[in-house]
Coordinates of C-alpha atoms in Angstrom, one line a residue:
Q13 CA 95.3 121.3 109.8
V14 CA 92.8 118.8 111.1
Q15 CA 90.8 119.5 114.2
L16 CA 89.1 117.0 116.4
V17 CA 86.3 117.8 118.8
E18 CA 85.0 115.4 121.4
S19 CA 81.6 115.5 123.1
G20 CA 79.4 113.3 125.2
G21 CA 81.3 113.0 128.4
G22 CA 79.7 113.5 131.8
L23 CA 78.9 112.1 135.2
V24 CA 77.2 108.7 135.4
Q25 CA 76.6 106.1 138.0
A26 CA 78.3 102.7 137.9
G27 CA 76.5 100.4 135.5
G28 CA 75.3 103.2 133.4
S29 CA 76.2 104.2 129.8
L30 CA 77.6 107.1 127.9
R31 CA 78.3 107.7 124.2
L32 CA 81.2 109.7 123.2
S33 CA 81.5 111.4 119.8
C34 CA 84.5 112.8 117.9
A35 CA 84.1 115.0 114.9
A36 CA 87.0 115.7 112.6
S37 CA 87.2 118.8 110.4
G38 CA 89.6 120.5 108.1
S39 CA 91.2 119.7 104.8
I40 CA 90.9 116.0 105.2
F41 CA 92.1 113.7 102.3
N42 CA 91.8 110.5 104.3
I43 CA 91.8 109.1 107.8
N44 CA 93.6 105.8 108.2
F45 CA 93.3 105.4 112.0
M46 CA 91.0 106.7 114.7
G47 CA 91.2 105.9 118.3
W48 CA 90.0 106.7 121.8
Y49 CA 92.5 107.2 124.6
R50 CA 92.0 108.0 128.2
Q51 CA 94.1 109.4 131.0
A52 CA 93.2 109.1 134.7
P53 CA 94.8 111.3 137.3
G54 CA 98.3 110.1 138.0
K55 CA 98.3 107.6 135.3
Q56 CA 99.7 107.4 131.7
R57 CA 97.5 107.9 128.7
E58 CA 96.3 104.5 127.4
L59 CA 94.6 103.3 124.3
V60 CA 91.0 102.3 124.9
A61 CA 89.8 101.4 121.4
A62 CA 90.8 102.0 117.9
I63 CA 89.4 101.5 114.4
T64 CA 91.1 101.6 111.0
S65 CA 89.8 102.8 107.7
G66 CA 89.0 99.2 106.8
G67 CA 86.9 98.8 109.9
S68 CA 89.2 96.6 112.0
T69 CA 88.9 97.3 115.7
N70 CA 91.1 96.9 118.7
Y71 CA 90.1 97.2 122.4
A72 CA 92.0 97.4 125.7
D73 CA 91.3 94.2 127.7
S74 CA 89.7 96.3 130.4
V75 CA 86.9 97.4 128.2
K76 CA 86.3 94.4 125.9
G77 CA 82.6 93.4 125.9
R78 CA 81.6 96.8 127.4
F79 CA 82.7 99.4 124.9
T80 CA 82.1 99.6 121.2
I81 CA 83.9 101.8 118.7
T82 CA 82.3 102.8 115.4
R83 CA 83.0 105.4 112.8
D84 CA 81.1 107.2 110.0
S85 CA 83.7 107.7 107.4
A86 CA 81.5 109.8 105.2
K87 CA 81.0 112.3 108.0
N88 CA 84.5 111.9 109.5
R89 CA 83.0 111.0 112.8
M90 CA 83.8 108.4 115.4
Y91 CA 81.9 107.1 118.4
L92 CA 82.5 105.2 121.6
Q93 CA 79.5 103.5 123.2
M94 CA 80.4 102.8 126.8
N95 CA 78.1 100.4 128.7
S96 CA 78.4 98.9 132.2
L97 CA 80.6 101.7 133.2
K98 CA 82.8 101.2 136.3
P99 CA 84.5 103.8 138.6
E100 CA 87.8 102.8 137.2
D101 CA 86.7 104.1 133.8
T102 CA 86.8 107.6 135.2
A103 CA 89.3 109.6 133.1
V104 CA 89.6 112.3 130.5
Y105 CA 88.9 110.6 127.1
Y106 CA 90.8 111.9 124.0
C107 CA 90.0 111.3 120.4
S108 CA 93.0 110.7 118.0
A109 CA 93.2 110.5 114.3
R110 CA 95.9 109.9 111.7
G111 CA 95.8 110.3 108.0
H112 CA 96.5 112.8 105.3
S113 CA 95.3 116.4 104.7
G114 CA 95.4 118.4 101.5
S115 CA 94.4 117.3 98.0
G116 CA 95.8 116.1 94.7
Y117 CA 99.6 116.0 94.7
S118 CA 99.9 118.0 97.9
L119 CA 99.2 115.6 100.7
T120 CA 100.5 116.1 104.3
P121 CA 100.3 113.4 107.0
F122 CA 98.6 114.5 110.2
N123 CA 98.3 113.1 113.7
S124 CA 95.7 115.1 115.6
W125 CA 94.3 115.0 119.1
G126 CA 91.1 116.4 120.5
Q127 CA 91.0 118.5 123.7
G128 CA 89.5 115.7 125.8
T129 CA 86.2 115.1 127.5
Q130 CA 85.8 114.2 131.1
V131 CA 84.0 110.9 132.0
T132 CA 83.3 110.4 135.7
V133 CA 81.7 107.2 137.0
S134 CA 80.4 107.3 140.6
S135 CA 80.2 104.2 142.7

C-alpha cells in the first residue's frame, strides 16, 4: 500500500504563486510516474503536469510557462510550483503516482491518489 499526501494549497490572488507538495510513503520499490491532476466544480479531472522517473516532464497547454513540476526521488516527493495564477486555475489538485511496491521477488504494481488539496485563485 502506497499513500500520497498533498499539501500547500490555499487562497491566493490572481498573479500570485503557490507551491504544492506531494509525499509518498509505504513499501515503495520504485515510482515510474508522478503527476498532478486537478478538478474544478462541474468539470472532469484533467492532467496538469507529469514527471517520469527519468525526469521527462509534460504539461497541459493551459499551464505551460507558469507551472513547474519537480521531484525528489530520494525522498519520494513531488512538487508543483505555480506562478502567475489565474482564477481559472481554481480547483482541487490531486497527486498521483504509479510504480511498484514490495521488495525482492514480491513486487506489486500500484496506482495511488492523494486526497486532494484546494487551490482557490481570486480575481
